[in-house]
Amino acid sequence: MITSLNRPKPLYRQIASRIEEEISTGKLVPGERLPTTQELADRFGVTIRTMQQAASVLNRRGLVE
């Protein structure tokens, strides 16, 4: 099976990367409560499930609890 190396990252991983960037640049401060899943889903224009997947990635990376 041939796979494309140019395939874009899944949407939830793109969102996780954006939030990770906001954490690293100080836009989101450690210890500060994140917006709700619904608020983040609305902000990024995705379903709650997609946002939950992004949050799971951030949790596994140790960036959110």
Short mmCIF file of N, CA and C in Angstrom, two decimals:
data_model
loop_
_atom_site.label_atom_id
_atom_site.label_comp_id
_atom_site.label_asym_id
_atom_site.label_seq_id
_atom_site.Cartn_x
_atom_site.Cartn_y
_atom_site.Cartn_z
N MET A 1 0.84 -1.18 0.00
CA MET A 1 0.00 0.00 0.00
C MET A 1 0.89 1.24 0.00
N ILE A 2 0.57 2.18 -0.86
CA ILE A 2 1.33 3.43 -0.95
C ILE A 2 0.57 4.51 -0.20
N THR A 3 1.28 5.22 0.67
CA THR A 3 0.65 6.32 1.39
C THR A 3 1.31 7.62 0.99
N SER A 4 0.56 8.66 1.03
CA SER A 4 1.08 9.98 0.67
C SER A 4 1.68 10.64 1.89
N LEU A 5 2.89 11.14 1.74
CA LEU A 5 3.53 11.87 2.83
C LEU A 5 3.03 13.30 2.90
N ASN A 6 2.29 13.73 1.90
CA ASN A 6 1.81 15.11 1.84
C ASN A 6 0.38 15.26 2.37
N ARG A 7 -0.18 14.18 2.91
CA ARG A 7 -1.55 14.28 3.44
C ARG A 7 -1.56 15.24 4.62
N PRO A 8 -2.56 16.09 4.68
CA PRO A 8 -2.64 17.01 5.82
C PRO A 8 -2.94 16.25 7.11
N LYS A 9 -2.52 16.84 8.22
CA LYS A 9 -2.80 16.24 9.52
C LYS A 9 -4.31 16.26 9.76
N PRO A 10 -4.81 15.28 10.53
CA PRO A 10 -6.24 15.30 10.88
C PRO A 10 -6.58 16.61 11.59
N LEU A 11 -7.81 17.03 11.45
CA LEU A 11 -8.26 18.30 12.01
C LEU A 11 -8.01 18.39 13.51
N TYR A 12 -8.28 17.31 14.25
CA TYR A 12 -8.07 17.37 15.70
C TYR A 12 -6.60 17.59 16.05
N ARG A 13 -5.69 17.06 15.24
CA ARG A 13 -4.26 17.28 15.49
C ARG A 13 -3.86 18.72 15.13
N GLN A 14 -4.47 19.28 14.10
CA GLN A 14 -4.21 20.68 13.76
C GLN A 14 -4.66 21.59 14.90
N ILE A 15 -5.82 21.31 15.47
CA ILE A 15 -6.34 22.11 16.58
C ILE A 15 -5.43 21.95 17.80
N ALA A 16 -5.03 20.73 18.10
CA ALA A 16 -4.12 20.49 19.23
C ALA A 16 -2.84 21.28 19.05
N SER A 17 -2.32 21.32 17.83
CA SER A 17 -1.09 22.07 17.56
C SER A 17 -1.30 23.57 17.77
N ARG A 18 -2.45 24.08 17.37
CA ARG A 18 -2.74 25.52 17.57
C ARG A 18 -2.83 25.85 19.04
N ILE A 19 -3.50 25.00 19.81
CA ILE A 19 -3.61 25.25 21.25
C ILE A 19 -2.24 25.11 21.91
N GLU A 20 -1.46 24.14 21.48
CA GLU A 20 -0.10 23.98 22.01
C GLU A 20 0.73 25.23 21.74
N GLU A 21 0.57 25.80 20.56
CA GLU A 21 1.27 27.05 20.22
C GLU A 21 0.83 28.19 21.14
N GLU A 22 -0.47 28.26 21.42
CA GLU A 22 -0.98 29.31 22.32
C GLU A 22 -0.42 29.13 23.73
N ILE A 23 -0.21 27.90 24.14
CA ILE A 23 0.38 27.65 25.45
C ILE A 23 1.85 28.07 25.45
N SER A 24 2.57 27.69 24.41
CA SER A 24 4.01 27.99 24.37
C SER A 24 4.29 29.48 24.20
N THR A 25 3.37 30.22 23.59
CA THR A 25 3.59 31.65 23.41
C THR A 25 3.05 32.49 24.57
N GLY A 26 2.39 31.83 25.52
CA GLY A 26 1.87 32.53 26.68
C GLY A 26 0.47 33.09 26.52
N LYS A 27 -0.15 32.84 25.37
CA LYS A 27 -1.53 33.30 25.19
C LYS A 27 -2.45 32.56 26.16
N LEU A 28 -2.15 31.29 26.38
CA LEU A 28 -2.83 30.50 27.41
C LEU A 28 -1.80 30.26 28.51
N VAL A 29 -2.16 30.64 29.72
CA VAL A 29 -1.23 30.61 30.85
C VAL A 29 -1.37 29.30 31.63
N PRO A 30 -0.24 28.66 32.00
CA PRO A 30 -0.32 27.45 32.83
C PRO A 30 -1.12 27.73 34.10
N GLY A 31 -1.98 26.79 34.45
CA GLY A 31 -2.81 26.93 35.63
C GLY A 31 -4.13 27.62 35.35
N GLU A 32 -4.23 28.27 34.21
CA GLU A 32 -5.46 28.94 33.82
C GLU A 32 -6.44 27.92 33.26
N ARG A 33 -7.70 28.06 33.60
CA ARG A 33 -8.73 27.15 33.10
C ARG A 33 -8.97 27.43 31.62
N LEU A 34 -9.01 26.36 30.84
CA LEU A 34 -9.33 26.48 29.42
C LEU A 34 -10.81 26.77 29.25
N PRO A 35 -11.17 27.34 28.12
CA PRO A 35 -12.61 27.46 27.81
C PRO A 35 -13.22 26.06 27.76
N THR A 36 -14.54 25.98 27.85
CA THR A 36 -15.20 24.68 27.79
C THR A 36 -15.00 24.03 26.43
N THR A 37 -15.24 22.73 26.39
CA THR A 37 -15.14 22.00 25.13
C THR A 37 -16.07 22.61 24.09
N GLN A 38 -17.28 22.97 24.50
CA GLN A 38 -18.24 23.57 23.58
C GLN A 38 -17.73 24.91 23.06
N GLU A 39 -17.17 25.73 23.95
CA GLU A 39 -16.65 27.03 23.52
C GLU A 39 -15.50 26.86 22.54
N LEU A 40 -14.61 25.91 22.81
CA LEU A 40 -13.49 25.67 21.89
C LEU A 40 -13.99 25.10 20.56
N ALA A 41 -14.97 24.20 20.62
CA ALA A 41 -15.54 23.65 19.39
C ALA A 41 -16.15 24.76 18.55
N ASP A 42 -16.86 25.67 19.20
CA ASP A 42 -17.45 26.80 18.47
C ASP A 42 -16.36 27.69 17.89
N ARG A 43 -15.33 27.94 18.67
CA ARG A 43 -14.23 28.81 18.21
C ARG A 43 -13.55 28.25 16.96
N PHE A 44 -13.33 26.93 16.96
CA PHE A 44 -12.64 26.32 15.83
C PHE A 44 -13.59 25.81 14.74
N GLY A 45 -14.90 25.91 15.00
CA GLY A 45 -15.88 25.49 14.00
C GLY A 45 -15.90 23.99 13.77
N VAL A 46 -15.75 23.22 14.87
CA VAL A 46 -15.73 21.76 14.76
C VAL A 46 -16.76 21.17 15.72
N THR A 47 -16.95 19.87 15.62
CA THR A 47 -17.86 19.19 16.54
C THR A 47 -17.18 19.02 17.91
N ILE A 48 -18.00 18.75 18.91
CA ILE A 48 -17.46 18.51 20.24
C ILE A 48 -16.54 17.29 20.21
N ARG A 49 -16.90 16.26 19.47
CA ARG A 49 -16.06 15.05 19.37
C ARG A 49 -14.67 15.38 18.84
N THR A 50 -14.59 16.20 17.81
CA THR A 50 -13.28 16.60 17.28
C THR A 50 -12.49 17.35 18.34
N MET A 51 -13.18 18.23 19.07
CA MET A 51 -12.49 19.00 20.12
C MET A 51 -12.03 18.07 21.24
N GLN A 52 -12.83 17.06 21.57
CA GLN A 52 -12.43 16.10 22.60
C GLN A 52 -11.19 15.32 22.16
N GLN A 53 -11.12 14.99 20.88
CA GLN A 53 -9.94 14.30 20.37
C GLN A 53 -8.70 15.20 20.50
N ALA A 54 -8.86 16.47 20.18
CA ALA A 54 -7.74 17.42 20.31
C ALA A 54 -7.31 17.54 21.77
N ALA A 55 -8.28 17.62 22.68
CA ALA A 55 -7.98 17.72 24.11
C ALA A 55 -7.26 16.47 24.59
N SER A 56 -7.64 15.33 24.06
CA SER A 56 -6.99 14.07 24.43
C SER A 56 -5.52 14.08 24.02
N VAL A 57 -5.23 14.60 22.84
CA VAL A 57 -3.84 14.72 22.38
C VAL A 57 -3.05 15.62 23.33
N LEU A 58 -3.64 16.75 23.69
CA LEU A 58 -2.97 17.69 24.59
C LEU A 58 -2.75 17.06 25.97
N ASN A 59 -3.71 16.28 26.42
CA ASN A 59 -3.59 15.60 27.71
C ASN A 59 -2.46 14.57 27.67
N ARG A 60 -2.39 13.79 26.60
CA ARG A 60 -1.31 12.79 26.46
C ARG A 60 0.05 13.46 26.41
N ARG A 61 0.13 14.66 25.87
CA ARG A 61 1.40 15.40 25.80
C ARG A 61 1.72 16.10 27.13
N GLY A 62 0.80 16.00 28.09
CA GLY A 62 1.03 16.60 29.40
C GLY A 62 0.83 18.10 29.43
N LEU A 63 0.09 18.64 28.46
CA LEU A 63 -0.12 20.08 28.37
C LEU A 63 -1.37 20.57 29.06
N VAL A 64 -2.35 19.66 29.23
CA VAL A 64 -3.59 20.01 29.94
C VAL A 64 -3.98 18.84 30.83
N GLU A 65 -4.79 19.16 31.81
CA GLU A 65 -5.29 18.10 32.71
C GLU A 65 -6.79 17.97 32.52
#
